[in-house]
mmCIF file of N, CA and C in Angstrom:
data_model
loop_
_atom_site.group_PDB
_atom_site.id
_atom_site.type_symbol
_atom_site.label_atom_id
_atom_site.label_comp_id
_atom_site.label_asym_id
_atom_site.label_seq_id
_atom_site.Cartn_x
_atom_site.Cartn_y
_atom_site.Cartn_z
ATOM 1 N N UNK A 831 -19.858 24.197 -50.617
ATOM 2 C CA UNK A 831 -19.095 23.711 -49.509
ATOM 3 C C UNK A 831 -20.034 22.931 -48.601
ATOM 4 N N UNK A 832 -19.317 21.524 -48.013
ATOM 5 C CA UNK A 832 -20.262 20.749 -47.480
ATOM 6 C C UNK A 832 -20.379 21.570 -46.098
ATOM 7 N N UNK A 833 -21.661 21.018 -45.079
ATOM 8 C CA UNK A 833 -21.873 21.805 -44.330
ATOM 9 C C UNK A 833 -21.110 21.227 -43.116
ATOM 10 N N UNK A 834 -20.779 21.428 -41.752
ATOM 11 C CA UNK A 834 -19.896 21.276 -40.745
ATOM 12 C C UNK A 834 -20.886 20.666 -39.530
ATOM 13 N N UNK A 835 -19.975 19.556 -39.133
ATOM 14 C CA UNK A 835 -20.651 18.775 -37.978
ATOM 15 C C UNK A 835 -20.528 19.522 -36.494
ATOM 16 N N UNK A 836 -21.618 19.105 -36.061
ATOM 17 C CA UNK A 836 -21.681 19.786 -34.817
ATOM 18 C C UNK A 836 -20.290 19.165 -34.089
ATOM 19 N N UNK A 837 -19.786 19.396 -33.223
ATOM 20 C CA UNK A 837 -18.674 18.917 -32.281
ATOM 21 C C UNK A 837 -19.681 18.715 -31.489
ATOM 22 N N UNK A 838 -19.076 16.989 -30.189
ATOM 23 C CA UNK A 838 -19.607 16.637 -29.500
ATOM 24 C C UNK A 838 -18.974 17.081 -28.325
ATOM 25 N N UNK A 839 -19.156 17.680 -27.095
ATOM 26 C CA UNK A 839 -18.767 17.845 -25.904
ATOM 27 C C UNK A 839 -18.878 17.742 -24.779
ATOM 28 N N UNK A 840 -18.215 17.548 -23.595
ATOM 29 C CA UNK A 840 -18.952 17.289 -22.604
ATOM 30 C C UNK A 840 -20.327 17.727 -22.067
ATOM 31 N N UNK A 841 -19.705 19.413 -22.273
ATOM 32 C CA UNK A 841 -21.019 19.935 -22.170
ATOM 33 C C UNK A 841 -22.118 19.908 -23.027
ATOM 34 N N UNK A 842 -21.912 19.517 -23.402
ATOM 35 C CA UNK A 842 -23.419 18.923 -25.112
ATOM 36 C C UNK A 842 -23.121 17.979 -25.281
ATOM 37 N N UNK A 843 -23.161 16.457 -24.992
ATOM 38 C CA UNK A 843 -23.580 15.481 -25.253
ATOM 39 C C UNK A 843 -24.396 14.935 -26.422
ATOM 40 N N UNK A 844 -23.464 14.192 -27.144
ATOM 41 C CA UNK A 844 -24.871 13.329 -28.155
ATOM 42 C C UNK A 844 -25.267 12.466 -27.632
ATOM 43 N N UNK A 845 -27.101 12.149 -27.235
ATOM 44 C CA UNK A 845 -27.179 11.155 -26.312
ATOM 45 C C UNK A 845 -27.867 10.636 -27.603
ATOM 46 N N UNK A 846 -27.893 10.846 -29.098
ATOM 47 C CA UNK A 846 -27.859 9.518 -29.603
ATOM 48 C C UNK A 846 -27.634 8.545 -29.848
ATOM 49 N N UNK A 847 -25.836 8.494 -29.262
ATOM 50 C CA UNK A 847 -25.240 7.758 -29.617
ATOM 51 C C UNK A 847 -24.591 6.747 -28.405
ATOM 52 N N UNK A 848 -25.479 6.915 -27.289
ATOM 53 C CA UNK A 848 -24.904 6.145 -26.455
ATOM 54 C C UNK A 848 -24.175 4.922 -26.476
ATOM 55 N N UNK A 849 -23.535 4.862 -25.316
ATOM 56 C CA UNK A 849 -22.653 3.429 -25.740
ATOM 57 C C UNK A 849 -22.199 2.807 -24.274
ATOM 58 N N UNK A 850 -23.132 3.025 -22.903
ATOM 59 C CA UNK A 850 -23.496 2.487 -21.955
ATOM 60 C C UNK A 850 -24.043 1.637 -21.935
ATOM 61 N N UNK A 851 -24.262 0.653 -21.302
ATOM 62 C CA UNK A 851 -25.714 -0.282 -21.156
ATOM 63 C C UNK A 851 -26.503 0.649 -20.067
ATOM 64 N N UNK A 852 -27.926 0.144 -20.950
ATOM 65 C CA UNK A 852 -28.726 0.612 -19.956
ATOM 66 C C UNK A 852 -29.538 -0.136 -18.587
ATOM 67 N N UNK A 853 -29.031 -1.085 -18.576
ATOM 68 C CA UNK A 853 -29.537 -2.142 -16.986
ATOM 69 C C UNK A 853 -28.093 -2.124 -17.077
ATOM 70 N N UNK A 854 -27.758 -1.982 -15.368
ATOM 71 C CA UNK A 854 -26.698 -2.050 -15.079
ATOM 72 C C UNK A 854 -26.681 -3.594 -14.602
ATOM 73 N N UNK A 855 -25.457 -4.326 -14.225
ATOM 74 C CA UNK A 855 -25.585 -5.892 -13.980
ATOM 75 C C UNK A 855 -25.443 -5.652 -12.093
ATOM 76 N N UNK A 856 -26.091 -6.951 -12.007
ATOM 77 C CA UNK A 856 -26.753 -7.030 -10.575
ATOM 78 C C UNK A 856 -24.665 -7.548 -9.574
ATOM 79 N N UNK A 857 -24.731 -7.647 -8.661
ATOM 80 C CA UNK A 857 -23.690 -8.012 -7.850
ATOM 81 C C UNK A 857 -23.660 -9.509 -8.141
ATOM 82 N N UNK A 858 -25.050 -10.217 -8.456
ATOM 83 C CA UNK A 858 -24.444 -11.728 -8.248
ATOM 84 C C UNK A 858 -24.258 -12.205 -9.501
ATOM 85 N N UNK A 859 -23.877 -11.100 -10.732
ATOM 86 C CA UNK A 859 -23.804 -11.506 -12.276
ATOM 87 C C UNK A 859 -22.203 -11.339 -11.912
ATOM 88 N N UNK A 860 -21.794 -9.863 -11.739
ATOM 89 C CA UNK A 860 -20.435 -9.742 -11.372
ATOM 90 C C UNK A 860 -19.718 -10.419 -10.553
ATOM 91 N N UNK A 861 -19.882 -11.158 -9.803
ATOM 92 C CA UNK A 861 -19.350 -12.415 -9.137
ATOM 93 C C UNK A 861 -19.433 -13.509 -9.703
ATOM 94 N N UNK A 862 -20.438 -14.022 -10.895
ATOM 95 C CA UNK A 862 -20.118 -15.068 -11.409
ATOM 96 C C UNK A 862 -19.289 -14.460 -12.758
ATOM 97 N N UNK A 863 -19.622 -13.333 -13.322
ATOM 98 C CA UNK A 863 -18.089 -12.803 -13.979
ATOM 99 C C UNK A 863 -16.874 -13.616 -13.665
ATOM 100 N N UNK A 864 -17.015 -12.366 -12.477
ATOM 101 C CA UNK A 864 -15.560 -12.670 -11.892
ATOM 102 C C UNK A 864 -14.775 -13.691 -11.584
ATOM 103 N N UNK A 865 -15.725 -15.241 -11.057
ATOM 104 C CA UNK A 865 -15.295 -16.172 -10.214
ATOM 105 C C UNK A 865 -14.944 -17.671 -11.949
ATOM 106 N N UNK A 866 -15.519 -16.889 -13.050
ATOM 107 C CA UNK A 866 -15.521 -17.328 -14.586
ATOM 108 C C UNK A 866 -13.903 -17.142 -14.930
ATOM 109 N N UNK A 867 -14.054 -16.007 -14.876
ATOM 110 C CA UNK A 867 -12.462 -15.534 -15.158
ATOM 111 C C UNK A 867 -11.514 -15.865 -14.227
ATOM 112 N N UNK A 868 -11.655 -15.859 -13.424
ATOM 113 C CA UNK A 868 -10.596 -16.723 -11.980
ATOM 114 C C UNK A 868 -10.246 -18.066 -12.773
ATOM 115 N N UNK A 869 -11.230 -18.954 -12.789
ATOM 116 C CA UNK A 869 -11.274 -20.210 -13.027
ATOM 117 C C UNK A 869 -10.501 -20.627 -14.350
ATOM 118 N N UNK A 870 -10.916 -19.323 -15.345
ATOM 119 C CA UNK A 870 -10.120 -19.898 -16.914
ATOM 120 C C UNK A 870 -8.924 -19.399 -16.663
ATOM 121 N N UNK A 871 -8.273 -18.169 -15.677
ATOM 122 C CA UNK A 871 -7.155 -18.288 -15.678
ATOM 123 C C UNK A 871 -6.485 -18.856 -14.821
ATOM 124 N N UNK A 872 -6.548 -19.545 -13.873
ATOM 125 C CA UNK A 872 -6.231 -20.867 -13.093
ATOM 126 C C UNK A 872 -5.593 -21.950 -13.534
ATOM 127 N N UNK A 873 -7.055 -22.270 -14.777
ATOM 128 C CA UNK A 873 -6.281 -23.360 -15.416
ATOM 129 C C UNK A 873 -5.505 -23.212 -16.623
ATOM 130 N N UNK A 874 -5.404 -22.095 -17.217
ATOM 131 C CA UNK A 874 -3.982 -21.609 -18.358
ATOM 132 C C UNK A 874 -3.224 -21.758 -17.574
ATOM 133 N N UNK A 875 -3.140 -21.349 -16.298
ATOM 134 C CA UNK A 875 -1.446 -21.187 -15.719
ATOM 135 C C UNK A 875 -1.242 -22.864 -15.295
ATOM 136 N N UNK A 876 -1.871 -22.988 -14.746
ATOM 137 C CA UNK A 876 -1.977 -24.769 -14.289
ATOM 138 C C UNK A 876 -1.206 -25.615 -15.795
ATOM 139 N N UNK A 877 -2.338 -25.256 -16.852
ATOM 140 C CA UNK A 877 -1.571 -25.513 -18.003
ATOM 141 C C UNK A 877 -0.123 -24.997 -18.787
ATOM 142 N N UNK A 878 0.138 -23.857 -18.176
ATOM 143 C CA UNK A 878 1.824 -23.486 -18.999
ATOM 144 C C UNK A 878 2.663 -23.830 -18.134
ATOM 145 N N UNK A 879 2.087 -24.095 -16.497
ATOM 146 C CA UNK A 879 3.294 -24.812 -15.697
ATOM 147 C C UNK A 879 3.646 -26.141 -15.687
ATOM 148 N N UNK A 880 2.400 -27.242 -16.072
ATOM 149 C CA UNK A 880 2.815 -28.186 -16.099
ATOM 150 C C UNK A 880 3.491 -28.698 -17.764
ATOM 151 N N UNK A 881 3.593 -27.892 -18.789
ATOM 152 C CA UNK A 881 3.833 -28.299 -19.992
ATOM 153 C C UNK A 881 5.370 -28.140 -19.843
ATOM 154 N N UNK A 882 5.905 -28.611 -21.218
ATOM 155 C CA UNK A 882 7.189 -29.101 -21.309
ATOM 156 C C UNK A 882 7.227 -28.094 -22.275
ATOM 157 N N UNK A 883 7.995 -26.915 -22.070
ATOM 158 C CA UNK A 883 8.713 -25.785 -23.095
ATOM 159 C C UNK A 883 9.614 -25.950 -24.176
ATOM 160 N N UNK A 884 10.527 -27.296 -23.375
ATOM 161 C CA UNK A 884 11.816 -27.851 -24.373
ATOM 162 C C UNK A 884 11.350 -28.721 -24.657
ATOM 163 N N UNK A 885 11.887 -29.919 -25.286
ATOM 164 C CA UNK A 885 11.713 -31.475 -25.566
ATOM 165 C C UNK A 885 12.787 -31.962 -24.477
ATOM 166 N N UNK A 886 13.862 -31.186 -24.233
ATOM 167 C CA UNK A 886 14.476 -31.744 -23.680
ATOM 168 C C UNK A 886 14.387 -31.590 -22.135
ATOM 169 N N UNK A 887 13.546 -31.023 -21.676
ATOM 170 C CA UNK A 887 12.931 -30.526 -20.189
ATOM 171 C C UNK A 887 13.684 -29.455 -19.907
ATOM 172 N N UNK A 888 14.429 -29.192 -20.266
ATOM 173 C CA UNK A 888 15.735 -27.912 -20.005
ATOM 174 C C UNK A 888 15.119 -26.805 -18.836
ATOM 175 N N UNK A 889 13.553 -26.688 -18.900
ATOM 176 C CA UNK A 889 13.345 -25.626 -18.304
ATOM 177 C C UNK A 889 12.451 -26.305 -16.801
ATOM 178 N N UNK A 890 12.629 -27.309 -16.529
ATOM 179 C CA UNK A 890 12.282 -28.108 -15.103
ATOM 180 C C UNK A 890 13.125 -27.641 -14.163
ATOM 181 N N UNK A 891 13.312 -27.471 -12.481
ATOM 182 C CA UNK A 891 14.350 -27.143 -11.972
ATOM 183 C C UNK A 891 14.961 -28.260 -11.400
ATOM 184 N N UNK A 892 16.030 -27.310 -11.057
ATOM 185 C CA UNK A 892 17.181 -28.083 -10.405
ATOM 186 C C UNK A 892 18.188 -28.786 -11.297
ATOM 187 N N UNK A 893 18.267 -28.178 -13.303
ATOM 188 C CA UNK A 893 19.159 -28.561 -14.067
ATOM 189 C C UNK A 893 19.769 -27.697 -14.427
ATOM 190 N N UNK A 894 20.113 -26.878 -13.116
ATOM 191 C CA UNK A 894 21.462 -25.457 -13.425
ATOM 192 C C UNK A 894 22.909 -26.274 -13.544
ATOM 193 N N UNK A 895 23.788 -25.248 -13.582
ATOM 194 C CA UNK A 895 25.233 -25.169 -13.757
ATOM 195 C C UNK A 895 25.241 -26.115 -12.442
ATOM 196 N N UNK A 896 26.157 -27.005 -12.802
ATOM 197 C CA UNK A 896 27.071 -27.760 -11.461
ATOM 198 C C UNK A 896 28.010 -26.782 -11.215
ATOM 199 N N UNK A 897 28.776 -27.263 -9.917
ATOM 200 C CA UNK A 897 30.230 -26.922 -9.227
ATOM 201 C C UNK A 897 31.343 -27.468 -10.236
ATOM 202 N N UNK A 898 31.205 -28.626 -11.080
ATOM 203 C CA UNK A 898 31.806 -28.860 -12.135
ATOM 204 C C UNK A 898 32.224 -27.936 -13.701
ATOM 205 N N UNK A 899 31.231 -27.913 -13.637
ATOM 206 C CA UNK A 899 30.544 -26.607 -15.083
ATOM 207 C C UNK A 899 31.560 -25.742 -14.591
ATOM 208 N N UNK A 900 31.007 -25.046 -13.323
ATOM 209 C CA UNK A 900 31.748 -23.894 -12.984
ATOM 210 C C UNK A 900 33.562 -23.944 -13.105
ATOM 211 N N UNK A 901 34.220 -25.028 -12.441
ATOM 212 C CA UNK A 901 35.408 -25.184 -12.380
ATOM 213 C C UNK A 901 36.053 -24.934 -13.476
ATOM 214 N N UNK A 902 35.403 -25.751 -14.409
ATOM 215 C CA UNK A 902 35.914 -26.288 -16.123
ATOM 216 C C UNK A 902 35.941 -24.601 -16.829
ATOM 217 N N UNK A 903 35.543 -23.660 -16.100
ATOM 218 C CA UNK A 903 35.598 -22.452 -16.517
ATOM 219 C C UNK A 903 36.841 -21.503 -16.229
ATOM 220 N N UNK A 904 37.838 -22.319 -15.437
ATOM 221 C CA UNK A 904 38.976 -21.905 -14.195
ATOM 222 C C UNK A 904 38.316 -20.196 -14.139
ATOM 223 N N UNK A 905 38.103 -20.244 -12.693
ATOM 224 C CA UNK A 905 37.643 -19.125 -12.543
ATOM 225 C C UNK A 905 39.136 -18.507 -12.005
ATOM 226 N N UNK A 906 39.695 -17.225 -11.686
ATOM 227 C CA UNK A 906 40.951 -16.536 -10.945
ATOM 228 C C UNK A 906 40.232 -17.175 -9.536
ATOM 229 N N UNK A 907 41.584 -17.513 -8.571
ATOM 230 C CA UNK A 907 41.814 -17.474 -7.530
ATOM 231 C C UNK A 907 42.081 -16.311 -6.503
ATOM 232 N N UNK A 908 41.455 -16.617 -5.405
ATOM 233 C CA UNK A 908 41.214 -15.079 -4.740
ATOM 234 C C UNK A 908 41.877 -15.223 -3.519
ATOM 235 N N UNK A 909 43.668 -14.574 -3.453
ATOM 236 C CA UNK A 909 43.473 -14.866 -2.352
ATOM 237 C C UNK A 909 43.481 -13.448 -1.400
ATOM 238 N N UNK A 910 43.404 -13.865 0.087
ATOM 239 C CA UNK A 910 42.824 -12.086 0.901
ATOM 240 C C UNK A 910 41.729 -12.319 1.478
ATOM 241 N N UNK A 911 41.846 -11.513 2.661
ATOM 242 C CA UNK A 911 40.642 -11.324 3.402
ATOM 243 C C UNK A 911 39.847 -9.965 2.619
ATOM 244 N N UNK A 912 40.098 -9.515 1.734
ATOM 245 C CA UNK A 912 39.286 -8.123 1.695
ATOM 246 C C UNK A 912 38.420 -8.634 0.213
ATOM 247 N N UNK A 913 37.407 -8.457 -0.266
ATOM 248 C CA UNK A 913 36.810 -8.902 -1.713
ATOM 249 C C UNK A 913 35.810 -7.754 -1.911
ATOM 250 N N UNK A 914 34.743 -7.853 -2.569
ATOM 251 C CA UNK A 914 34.248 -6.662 -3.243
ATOM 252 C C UNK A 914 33.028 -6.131 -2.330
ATOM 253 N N UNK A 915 32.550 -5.039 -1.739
ATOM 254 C CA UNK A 915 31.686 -4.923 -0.736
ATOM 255 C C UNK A 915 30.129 -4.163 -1.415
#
């Protein structure tokens, strides 16, 4: 019978196997991190807002339903002062 691995635990640690770094990074690495990643996602969004989703622009605003659209739907007529609260 093969023989049985130690279990690793909090309280017993394998510190062979670390998987920390050991220099921690300075404040002005993490700010240029950070100010890296700002910047590339800036310009993805810059880029999926100004792109064209449809061919047909469908998704630009201000090409909702008209007052027309709506009509051509005959909606019921309401008449009464009392409606849904």
């Amino acid at each position: 019978m093969a023989p049985k691995r130690a279990r690793t635990t909090r309280a017993n640690p394998d510190l062979t196997r670390a998987t920390t770094a050991t220099e921690p990074m300075s404040q002005e690495a993490i700010n240029n991190l950070i100010a890296q990643r700002v910047a590339k996602a800036i310009a993805e969004y810059e880029t999926q807002r100004n792109s064209v989703v449809n061919e047909d622009m469908s998704n630009t605003t201000g090409t909702g339903p008209r007052i027309k659209d709506y009509l051509n739907c005959r909606p019921l007529k309401f008449n009464g002062t009392e409606g849904v609260i």
